[in-house]
Amino acid sequence: MSLTPLLTRGGAALLGAATLGGAAVTAYAVRETRQFVLRRVEVPLLPAGSDPLRVLHLSDIHMTPRQHRKQEWLAGLATLRPDLVVDTGDNLAHQGAVPFVTDSLGPLLDVPGVFVHGSNDYFEPRLRNPLRYVLPDDGTRHTDVPQLPWRDLSATFTEHGWLDLTNTRGRLHVGGLDLAFVGVDDPHLEYDDLGAVAGPADPAADVRLAVAHAPYVRVLDRFAADGHDAILAGHTHGGQVCLPGGRALTTNCDLDPARARGLHRHPAASTPGDPGSAWLHVSAGLGTSPYAQVRTACRPEATLLTLVPRGR
């Protein structure tokens, strides 16, 4: 009897199994984009005797009008009753997304807040080779596409009292604390103007917070050297497609993958209290590009940062 039919059938079976396996992995990766989680983190940086300050860190929402589950989950965050909201950009992914972002935020817009924009607030997303999300950054920036209505988003935020930290400083009094802020425009597009905000953080403030969309090392180095207590950023999506256990393969910037999400120090080797070091919180964000709606071992997230007194 000829072995050819058997080999042919065996090859077809292997191909079929591989196809099914690939489909299962893809289905899981798509499903994970809707498995939103709230992370809770304590950060010891308040003066002794201060009451805790609850900071809701939002990033990389990448909203489109039909993302109803994301909109409902985001709206539910108002029940956390944070003292401060920090939005680190990439809220938009569609020309009609602004009202869906603002409606989802709802009562959170009445909470003191600060924000910066990311590249996906400025420019429409476009279909690209998905491998580019895990390959090293080649420096290409797609600014030859229509702009998104980021000005409308900025206007809505500022009308509700949120501070626009685009290459500037700001101040808020929240929970009996004097908060000093500094922020830059999107470093991924090289819109950041560090010269405009460089200089020592205000020593008279109770807390000194720095904000950027993309955590490029040049920006983190400047903020840490200037004495800011903590830096909040997004952009990385936590790696988006991670190895089991959440190990990131890339950050889409020059930050090391080990710090693609979560709370760390900058510089990385520093310990709390070292001169020139700061806490660094990178959010894995709530969304993805509409043309790469997959996540593996990296669920979409928002983070409730509870700032507590130093030494706690």
Coordinates of N, CA and C in Angstrom, one line a residue, residues 41-260:
V41 N -2.8 50.7 43.5 CA -1.4 50.8 43.9 C -1.2 51.9 44.9
E42 N -0.4 51.7 45.9 CA 0.0 52.7 46.9 C 1.3 53.3 46.5
V43 N 1.4 54.6 46.7 CA 2.7 55.3 46.4 C 3.1 56.2 47.5
P44 N 4.1 55.9 48.2 CA 4.5 56.7 49.4 C 5.3 58.0 49.1
L45 N 4.5 59.1 48.9 CA 5.2 60.3 48.6 C 4.6 61.6 49.2
L46 N 3.6 61.4 50.1 CA 3.0 62.6 50.7 C 3.8 63.0 52.0
P47 N 3.7 64.2 52.4 CA 4.3 64.6 53.7 C 3.7 63.9 54.8
A48 N 4.5 63.7 55.9 CA 4.0 63.0 57.1 C 2.7 63.6 57.6
G49 N 1.8 62.8 58.0 CA 0.6 63.3 58.6 C -0.5 63.6 57.6
S50 N -0.2 63.5 56.3 CA -1.3 63.8 55.3 C -2.3 62.7 55.2
D51 N -3.5 63.0 54.8 CA -4.5 62.0 54.5 C -4.2 61.4 53.1
P52 N -4.5 60.2 52.9 CA -4.3 59.6 51.5 C -5.0 60.4 50.4
L53 N -4.4 60.4 49.3 CA -5.0 61.1 48.1 C -5.2 60.0 47.0
R54 N -6.4 59.9 46.5 CA -6.8 58.9 45.5 C -6.7 59.5 44.1
V55 N -5.8 59.0 43.3 CA -5.5 59.5 41.9 C -5.9 58.4 40.9
L56 N -6.9 58.7 40.1 CA -7.2 57.8 39.0 C -6.4 58.1 37.8
H57 N -5.6 57.1 37.4 CA -4.8 57.3 36.2 C -5.4 56.6 35.0
L58 N -5.8 57.3 34.0 CA -6.4 56.8 32.7 C -5.4 57.1 31.6
S59 N -5.4 56.1 30.7 CA -4.5 56.3 29.5 C -4.9 55.4 28.4
D60 N -4.6 55.9 27.1 CA -4.8 55.0 25.9 C -6.1 54.4 25.8
I61 N -7.2 55.2 25.9 CA -8.5 54.7 25.8 C -8.8 54.3 24.4
H62 N -8.3 55.0 23.4 CA -8.5 54.7 22.0 C -9.9 54.5 21.6
M63 N -10.8 55.4 21.9 CA -12.2 55.2 21.8 C -12.7 55.3 20.4
T64 N -13.7 54.4 20.1 CA -14.5 54.5 18.9 C -15.9 54.4 19.3
P65 N -16.9 54.9 18.5 CA -18.3 55.0 18.9 C -18.9 53.7 19.3
R66 N -18.5 52.6 18.7 CA -19.2 51.3 18.9 C -18.7 50.5 20.1
Q67 N -17.7 51.0 20.8 CA -17.1 50.2 21.9 C -17.9 50.4 23.2
H68 N -19.1 49.8 23.1 CA -20.1 50.0 24.2 C -19.6 49.4 25.5
R69 N -19.0 48.3 25.5 CA -18.5 47.7 26.7 C -17.5 48.5 27.4
K70 N -16.5 49.1 26.6 CA -15.5 50.0 27.2 C -16.2 51.2 27.8
Q71 N -17.1 51.8 27.1 CA -17.8 53.0 27.5 C -18.5 52.7 28.9
E72 N -19.2 51.6 29.0 CA -19.9 51.3 30.2 C -18.9 51.1 31.4
W73 N -17.8 50.4 31.1 CA -16.8 50.1 32.2 C -16.2 51.4 32.6
L74 N -15.8 52.2 31.7 CA -15.2 53.5 32.0 C -16.1 54.4 32.8
A75 N -17.4 54.4 32.4 CA -18.4 55.2 33.2 C -18.5 54.7 34.6
G76 N -18.3 53.4 34.9 CA -18.4 52.9 36.2 C -17.3 53.3 37.1
L77 N -16.2 53.9 36.6 CA -15.1 54.3 37.4 C -15.4 55.5 38.3
A78 N -16.5 56.2 37.9 CA -16.9 57.3 38.8 C -17.3 56.9 40.2
T79 N -17.7 55.7 40.4 CA -18.1 55.2 41.7 C -16.9 55.1 42.6
L80 N -15.6 55.2 42.1 CA -14.4 55.1 42.9 C -14.3 56.5 43.7
R81 N -14.9 57.5 43.2 CA -14.8 58.8 43.8 C -13.4 59.3 44.1
P82 N -12.5 59.3 43.0 CA -11.2 59.7 43.2 C -11.1 61.2 43.6
D83 N -9.9 61.6 44.1 CA -9.7 63.0 44.4 C -9.1 63.8 43.2
L84 N -8.5 63.0 42.3 CA -7.8 63.6 41.2 C -7.8 62.6 40.0
V85 N -8.0 63.1 38.8 CA -7.9 62.3 37.6 C -6.7 62.8 36.8
V86 N -5.8 61.8 36.4 CA -4.7 62.1 35.5 C -4.9 61.3 34.2
D87 N -5.0 62.0 33.1 CA -5.3 61.4 31.8 C -4.0 61.6 30.9
T88 N -3.3 60.5 30.6 CA -2.1 60.6 29.9 C -2.2 60.4 28.4
G89 N -3.4 60.6 27.8 CA -3.5 60.8 26.4 C -3.9 59.5 25.6
D90 N -4.0 59.7 24.3 CA -4.5 58.7 23.3 C -5.9 58.3 23.7
N91 N -6.7 59.3 23.9 CA -8.2 59.0 24.1 C -8.9 58.7 22.9
L92 N -8.5 59.1 21.7 CA -9.3 59.1 20.5 C -8.8 58.0 19.5
A93 N -9.7 57.4 18.8 CA -9.3 56.6 17.7 C -10.4 56.7 16.5
H94 N -11.1 57.8 16.5 CA -12.2 57.9 15.5 C -12.6 59.4 15.5
Q95 N -13.0 59.8 14.3 CA -13.4 61.2 14.1 C -14.6 61.6 15.0
G96 N -15.5 60.6 15.3 CA -16.6 60.9 16.1 C -16.5 60.5 17.6
A97 N -15.3 60.3 18.1 CA -15.1 59.7 19.4 C -15.2 60.7 20.6
V98 N -15.1 62.0 20.3 CA -15.1 62.9 21.5 C -16.3 62.8 22.4
P99 N -17.5 62.8 21.9 CA -18.7 62.7 22.8 C -18.7 61.4 23.5
F100 N -18.2 60.4 23.0 CA -18.2 59.1 23.6 C -17.2 59.0 24.8
V101 N -16.1 59.7 24.6 CA -15.1 59.8 25.6 C -15.7 60.6 26.8
T102 N -16.2 61.8 26.5 CA -16.7 62.7 27.5 C -17.9 62.1 28.2
D103 N -18.8 61.5 27.5 CA -20.0 60.9 28.1 C -19.6 59.8 29.0
S104 N -18.6 59.0 28.6 CA -18.1 57.9 29.5 C -17.4 58.4 30.7
L105 N -16.7 59.5 30.6 CA -16.1 60.0 31.8 C -17.1 60.6 32.8
G106 N -18.1 61.2 32.2 CA -19.3 61.7 33.0 C -18.9 62.5 34.2
P107 N -19.3 62.0 35.4 CA -18.9 62.8 36.7 C -17.5 62.9 37.0
L108 N -16.6 62.1 36.3 CA -15.2 62.3 36.5 C -14.7 63.6 36.0
L109 N -15.4 64.2 35.1 CA -15.0 65.5 34.6 C -15.2 66.6 35.6
D110 N -16.0 66.3 36.6 CA -16.2 67.3 37.7 C -15.2 67.1 38.8
V111 N -14.3 66.1 38.7 CA -13.2 65.9 39.7 C -12.0 66.7 39.2
P112 N -11.2 67.3 40.1 CA -10.0 68.0 39.6 C -9.2 67.0 38.7
G113 N -8.7 67.5 37.6 CA -7.9 66.7 36.7 C -6.9 67.4 35.9
V114 N -6.0 66.7 35.3 CA -4.9 67.2 34.4 C -4.8 66.2 33.2
F115 N -4.3 66.7 32.1 CA -4.2 65.9 30.9 C -3.1 66.3 30.0
V116 N -2.7 65.4 29.2 CA -1.8 65.7 28.0 C -2.4 64.8 26.9
H117 N -1.9 65.1 25.6 CA -2.4 64.3 24.5 C -1.3 63.4 24.0
G118 N -1.7 62.4 23.3 CA -0.8 61.5 22.6 C -1.0 61.5 21.1
S119 N -0.1 60.8 20.3 CA -0.2 60.9 18.9 C -1.5 60.5 18.3
N120 N -2.2 59.5 19.0 CA -3.5 59.0 18.5 C -4.7 59.9 18.9
D121 N -4.4 61.0 19.6 CA -5.4 62.1 19.8 C -5.3 63.0 18.6
Y122 N -4.1 63.1 18.0 CA -3.9 64.1 16.9 C -4.2 63.6 15.6
F123 N -3.9 62.3 15.3 CA -4.0 61.8 13.9 C -4.8 60.5 13.8
E124 N -5.6 60.4 12.7 CA -6.4 59.2 12.5 C -5.5 57.9 12.5
P125 N -6.0 56.8 13.1 CA -5.3 55.5 12.9 C -5.4 55.0 11.5
R126 N -4.4 54.3 11.1 CA -4.4 53.7 9.8 C -4.0 52.2 9.9
L127 N -4.4 51.4 8.9 CA -4.0 50.0 8.9 C -2.5 49.9 8.6
R128 N -1.8 49.1 9.4 CA -0.4 49.0 9.3 C 0.0 47.5 9.5
N129 N 1.2 47.2 9.1 CA 1.7 45.8 9.4 C 1.7 45.5 10.9
P130 N 0.9 44.5 11.4 CA 0.8 44.3 12.8 C 2.1 43.9 13.4
L131 N 3.1 43.4 12.6 CA 4.4 43.1 13.2 C 5.1 44.3 13.7
R132 N 4.7 45.5 13.2 CA 5.4 46.7 13.7 C 5.2 47.0 15.2
Y133 N 4.1 46.4 15.7 CA 3.9 46.6 17.1 C 4.8 45.8 18.0
V134 N 5.5 44.9 17.5 CA 6.5 44.1 18.3 C 7.9 44.2 17.8
L135 N 8.1 44.9 16.7 CA 9.5 45.2 16.2 C 10.0 46.5 16.8
P136 N 11.3 46.6 16.8 CA 11.9 47.9 17.2 C 11.4 49.1 16.4
D137 N 11.3 50.2 17.1 CA 10.8 51.4 16.5 C 11.8 51.9 15.4
D138 N 11.2 52.1 14.2 CA 12.1 52.6 13.1 C 12.1 54.1 13.0
G139 N 11.3 54.8 13.8 CA 11.3 56.2 13.8 C 10.2 56.8 12.9
T140 N 9.5 55.9 12.1 CA 8.4 56.4 11.2 C 7.2 56.9 12.0
R141 N 6.7 58.1 11.7 CA 5.6 58.7 12.3 C 4.6 59.1 11.2
H142 N 3.3 58.6 11.4 CA 2.3 58.8 10.3 C 1.5 60.1 10.6
T143 N 2.1 61.2 10.2 CA 1.4 62.5 10.4 C 0.8 63.0 9.0
D144 N 0.8 62.1 8.0 CA 0.2 62.5 6.7 C -1.2 62.0 6.5
V145 N -1.9 62.0 7.6 CA -3.3 61.5 7.6 C -4.2 62.6 8.3
P146 N -5.5 62.6 8.1 CA -6.3 63.6 8.7 C -6.2 63.7 10.2
Q147 N -6.3 64.9 10.7 CA -6.2 65.1 12.2 C -7.6 64.7 12.8
L148 N -7.5 64.2 14.0 CA -8.7 64.0 14.8 C -9.1 65.3 15.6
P149 N -10.3 65.3 16.1 CA -10.8 66.6 16.8 C -10.2 66.7 18.2
W150 N -8.9 66.8 18.3 CA -8.3 66.9 19.6 C -8.6 68.2 20.3
R151 N -8.8 69.3 19.4 CA -9.1 70.6 20.0 C -10.4 70.6 20.7
D152 N -11.4 69.8 20.2 CA -12.7 69.7 20.8 C -12.5 69.0 22.2
L153 N -11.7 68.0 22.2 CA -11.5 67.2 23.4 C -10.8 68.1 24.5
S154 N -9.8 68.9 24.1 CA -9.1 69.8 25.0 C -10.1 70.8 25.5
A155 N -11.0 71.3 24.7 CA -11.9 72.4 25.1 C -12.9 71.8 26.1
T156 N -13.4 70.6 25.9 CA -14.3 70.0 26.9 C -13.6 69.8 28.2
F157 N -12.4 69.3 28.2 CA -11.6 69.0 29.4 C -11.4 70.3 30.2
T158 N -10.9 71.3 29.5 CA -10.6 72.6 30.2 C -11.8 73.3 30.7
E159 N -13.0 73.2 29.9 CA -14.2 73.8 30.4 C -14.7 73.2 31.7
H160 N -14.3 72.0 32.0 CA -14.6 71.3 33.2 C -13.6 71.6 34.3
G161 N -12.6 72.3 34.0 CA -11.6 72.7 35.0 C -10.3 71.8 35.0
W162 N -10.2 70.9 34.1 CA -9.0 70.1 34.0 C -7.8 71.0 33.4
L163 N -6.6 70.8 34.0 CA -5.5 71.5 33.5 C -4.9 70.8 32.3
D164 N -4.6 71.6 31.2 CA -3.9 71.2 30.0 C -2.4 71.4 30.3
L165 N -1.7 70.3 30.4 CA -0.3 70.3 30.8 C 0.6 70.2 29.5
T166 N 0.1 70.7 28.4 CA 0.9 70.6 27.2 C 2.1 71.6 27.2
N167 N 3.3 71.0 27.5 CA 4.5 71.8 27.6 C 4.4 73.0 28.6
T168 N 3.8 72.7 29.7 CA 3.6 73.8 30.7 C 3.5 73.2 32.1
R169 N 3.4 74.1 33.1 CA 3.2 73.8 34.5 C 1.9 74.2 34.9
G170 N 1.4 73.6 36.1 CA 0.1 74.0 36.6 C 0.1 73.7 38.1
R171 N -1.0 74.1 38.7 CA -1.2 74.0 40.2 C -2.6 73.7 40.5
L172 N -2.8 72.8 41.5 CA -4.1 72.5 42.0 C -4.0 72.3 43.5
H173 N -5.1 72.7 44.2 CA -5.2 72.4 45.6 C -6.3 71.3 45.7
V174 N -5.9 70.1 46.2 CA -6.8 69.0 46.3 C -6.6 68.3 47.6
G175 N -7.7 68.0 48.3 CA -7.6 67.3 49.6 C -6.7 67.9 50.6
G176 N -6.7 69.3 50.6 CA -5.9 70.0 51.5 C -4.4 70.0 51.2
L177 N -4.0 69.5 50.0 CA -2.7 69.5 49.5 C -2.4 70.4 48.4
D178 N -1.2 71.0 48.4 CA -0.8 71.8 47.3 C 0.0 71.0 46.2
L179 N -0.6 70.8 45.1 CA -0.1 69.9 44.0 C 0.5 70.8 42.9
A180 N 1.8 70.5 42.6 CA 2.5 71.2 41.5 C 2.6 70.2 40.4
F181 N 2.3 70.6 39.1 CA 2.4 69.7 38.0 C 3.3 70.3 36.9
V182 N 3.8 69.4 36.1 CA 4.5 69.8 34.9 C 4.2 68.7 33.9
G183 N 4.1 69.1 32.6 CA 3.7 68.1 31.6 C 4.3 68.5 30.2
V184 N 4.4 67.6 29.3 CA 4.9 67.8 28.0 C 4.0 67.2 27.0
D185 N 4.0 67.8 25.8 CA 3.3 67.3 24.6 C 4.0 65.9 24.2
D186 N 3.4 65.2 23.3 CA 3.7 63.8 23.0 C 5.2 63.6 22.6
P187 N 6.0 63.0 23.4 CA 7.4 62.7 23.1 C 7.5 61.8 21.9
H188 N 6.5 60.9 21.6 CA 6.6 60.0 20.5 C 6.7 60.7 19.2
L189 N 6.0 61.8 19.1 CA 6.0 62.7 17.9 C 7.1 63.8 18.0
E190 N 7.9 63.7 19.1 CA 8.9 64.7 19.4 C 8.2 66.1 19.5
Y191 N 7.0 66.2 20.0 CA 6.4 67.5 20.3 C 6.7 68.0 21.7
D192 N 7.4 67.2 22.5 CA 7.8 67.7 23.8 C 8.8 68.8 23.8
D193 N 8.6 69.8 24.6 CA 9.5 71.0 24.7 C 10.0 71.0 26.1
L194 N 11.0 70.2 26.4 CA 11.6 70.1 27.7 C 12.1 71.4 28.2
G195 N 12.6 72.2 27.2 CA 13.2 73.5 27.6 C 12.2 74.4 28.3
A196 N 10.9 74.3 27.8 CA 9.9 75.2 28.3 C 9.5 74.8 29.8
V197 N 9.8 73.6 30.2 CA 9.3 73.2 31.6 C 10.5 72.8 32.4
A198 N 11.7 72.9 32.0 CA 12.9 72.5 32.7 C 13.1 73.4 33.9
G199 N 13.7 72.9 35.0 CA 13.9 73.7 36.2 C 13.5 72.9 37.4
P200 N 14.0 73.3 38.5 CA 13.7 72.6 39.8 C 12.2 72.6 40.1
A201 N 11.7 71.4 40.5 CA 10.3 71.3 40.9 C 10.1 72.2 42.2
D202 N 8.9 72.8 42.3 CA 8.7 73.7 43.4 C 8.8 73.1 44.8
P203 N 9.8 73.5 45.6 CA 10.0 72.8 46.9 C 8.9 73.2 47.9
A204 N 8.1 74.2 47.6 CA 7.0 74.6 48.5 C 5.8 73.8 48.3
A205 N 5.7 73.0 47.2 CA 4.5 72.2 47.0 C 4.5 71.0 47.9
D206 N 3.4 70.5 48.2 CA 3.3 69.2 49.0 C 3.6 68.0 48.1
V207 N 3.2 68.0 46.9 CA 3.5 67.0 45.9 C 3.8 67.6 44.6
R208 N 4.8 67.0 43.9 CA 5.3 67.4 42.6 C 5.1 66.3 41.6
L209 N 4.2 66.4 40.7 CA 3.8 65.4 39.7 C 4.2 65.8 38.3
A210 N 4.8 64.9 37.5 CA 5.1 65.1 36.1 C 4.3 64.2 35.3
V211 N 3.9 64.7 34.1 CA 2.9 63.9 33.2 C 3.4 64.0 31.8
A212 N 3.4 62.8 31.1 CA 3.7 62.7 29.7 C 3.0 61.5 29.1
H213 N 2.7 61.6 27.8 CA 2.1 60.4 27.2 C 3.1 59.3 27.1
A214 N 4.1 59.5 26.3 CA 5.1 58.4 26.1 C 6.3 58.5 27.0
P215 N 6.7 57.5 27.7 CA 7.8 57.5 28.7 C 9.1 57.4 28.1
Y216 N 9.5 58.3 27.2 CA 10.9 58.3 26.6 C 11.9 58.7 27.7
V217 N 13.0 58.1 27.7 CA 14.0 58.2 28.8 C 14.5 59.7 28.9
R218 N 14.6 60.4 27.8 CA 15.0 61.8 27.9 C 14.1 62.6 28.7
V219 N 12.8 62.3 28.6 CA 11.8 63.0 29.4 C 11.8 62.6 30.9
L220 N 11.9 61.3 31.1 CA 12.0 60.8 32.5 C 13.2 61.3 33.2
D221 N 14.3 61.3 32.5 CA 15.6 61.8 33.1 C 15.4 63.3 33.5
R222 N 14.8 64.1 32.7 CA 14.7 65.5 33.0 C 13.8 65.7 34.2
F223 N 12.6 65.0 34.2 CA 11.7 65.1 35.3 C 12.3 64.7 36.6
A224 N 13.0 63.6 36.6 CA 13.6 63.0 37.8 C 14.7 64.0 38.3
A225 N 15.5 64.5 37.4 CA 16.6 65.3 37.8 C 16.1 66.7 38.3
D226 N 14.9 67.1 37.9 CA 14.3 68.3 38.4 C 13.6 68.2 39.7
G227 N 13.6 66.9 40.2 CA 13.0 66.7 41.6 C 11.6 66.5 41.7
H228 N 10.9 66.1 40.6 CA 9.5 65.7 40.7 C 9.3 64.4 41.4
D229 N 8.3 64.3 42.3 CA 8.1 63.1 43.1 C 7.7 61.9 42.3
A230 N 6.9 62.1 41.3 CA 6.4 61.0 40.5 C 6.1 61.4 39.1
I231 N 6.2 60.4 38.2 CA 6.0 60.7 36.8 C 4.9 59.7 36.3
L232 N 3.9 60.2 35.6 CA 2.8 59.3 35.1 C 2.8 59.3 33.6
A233 N 2.7 58.2 33.0 CA 2.7 58.1 31.5 C 1.9 56.9 31.1
G234 N 1.8 56.7 29.8 CA 1.0 55.6 29.2 C 1.8 55.1 28.0
H235 N 1.1 55.0 26.8 CA 1.7 54.8 25.5 C 2.1 53.4 25.2
T236 N 2.7 52.7 26.2 CA 3.3 51.4 25.9 C 2.3 50.2 25.7
H237 N 1.0 50.4 26.2 CA 0.0 49.4 26.3 C 0.5 48.2 27.1
G238 N 1.5 48.4 27.9 CA 2.0 47.4 28.7 C 2.8 46.3 27.9
G239 N 3.1 46.6 26.7 CA 3.6 45.6 25.8 C 2.6 45.1 24.8
Q240 N 1.3 45.1 25.2 CA 0.2 44.7 24.5 C 0.2 43.2 24.1
V241 N 1.2 42.7 23.5 CA 1.3 41.3 23.2 C 2.5 40.8 24.0
C242 N 2.1 40.2 25.1 CA 3.2 39.8 26.1 C 3.3 38.3 26.2
L243 N 4.4 37.8 26.8 CA 4.6 36.4 27.1 C 3.8 36.0 28.3
P244 N 3.6 34.8 28.5 CA 2.8 34.3 29.7 C 3.5 34.9 30.9
G245 N 2.6 35.4 31.8 CA 3.1 36.1 33.0 C 3.2 37.6 32.8
G246 N 2.9 38.1 31.6 CA 2.9 39.5 31.4 C 4.2 40.1 31.0
R247 N 5.2 39.3 30.7 CA 6.5 39.9 30.3 C 6.4 40.6 28.9
A248 N 6.7 41.9 28.9 CA 6.6 42.6 27.7 C 7.8 42.4 26.8
L249 N 7.5 42.4 25.5 CA 8.5 42.3 24.5 C 9.0 43.6 24.0
T250 N 8.1 44.6 24.1 CA 8.5 46.0 23.5 C 7.7 47.0 24.3
T251 N 8.1 48.3 24.1 CA 7.4 49.4 24.7 C 7.0 50.5 23.7
N252 N 7.4 50.3 22.5 CA 7.2 51.3 21.4 C 7.8 52.6 21.8
C253 N 8.9 52.6 22.6 CA 9.7 53.7 22.9 C 11.0 53.2 23.4
D254 N 11.9 54.0 24.0 CA 13.2 53.5 24.5 C 13.2 53.1 26.0
L255 N 12.0 53.1 26.6 CA 11.9 52.6 27.9 C 12.1 51.0 27.9
D256 N 12.8 50.5 28.9 CA 13.1 49.1 28.9 C 11.8 48.3 29.2
P257 N 11.6 47.1 28.5 CA 10.4 46.4 28.6 C 10.0 46.0 30.1
A258 N 11.0 45.8 30.9 CA 10.7 45.5 32.3 C 9.8 46.5 33.0
R259 N 9.8 47.7 32.5 CA 9.0 48.8 33.1 C 7.9 49.2 32.2
A260 N 7.4 48.3 31.4 CA 6.4 48.6 30.4 C 5.0 49.0 31.0

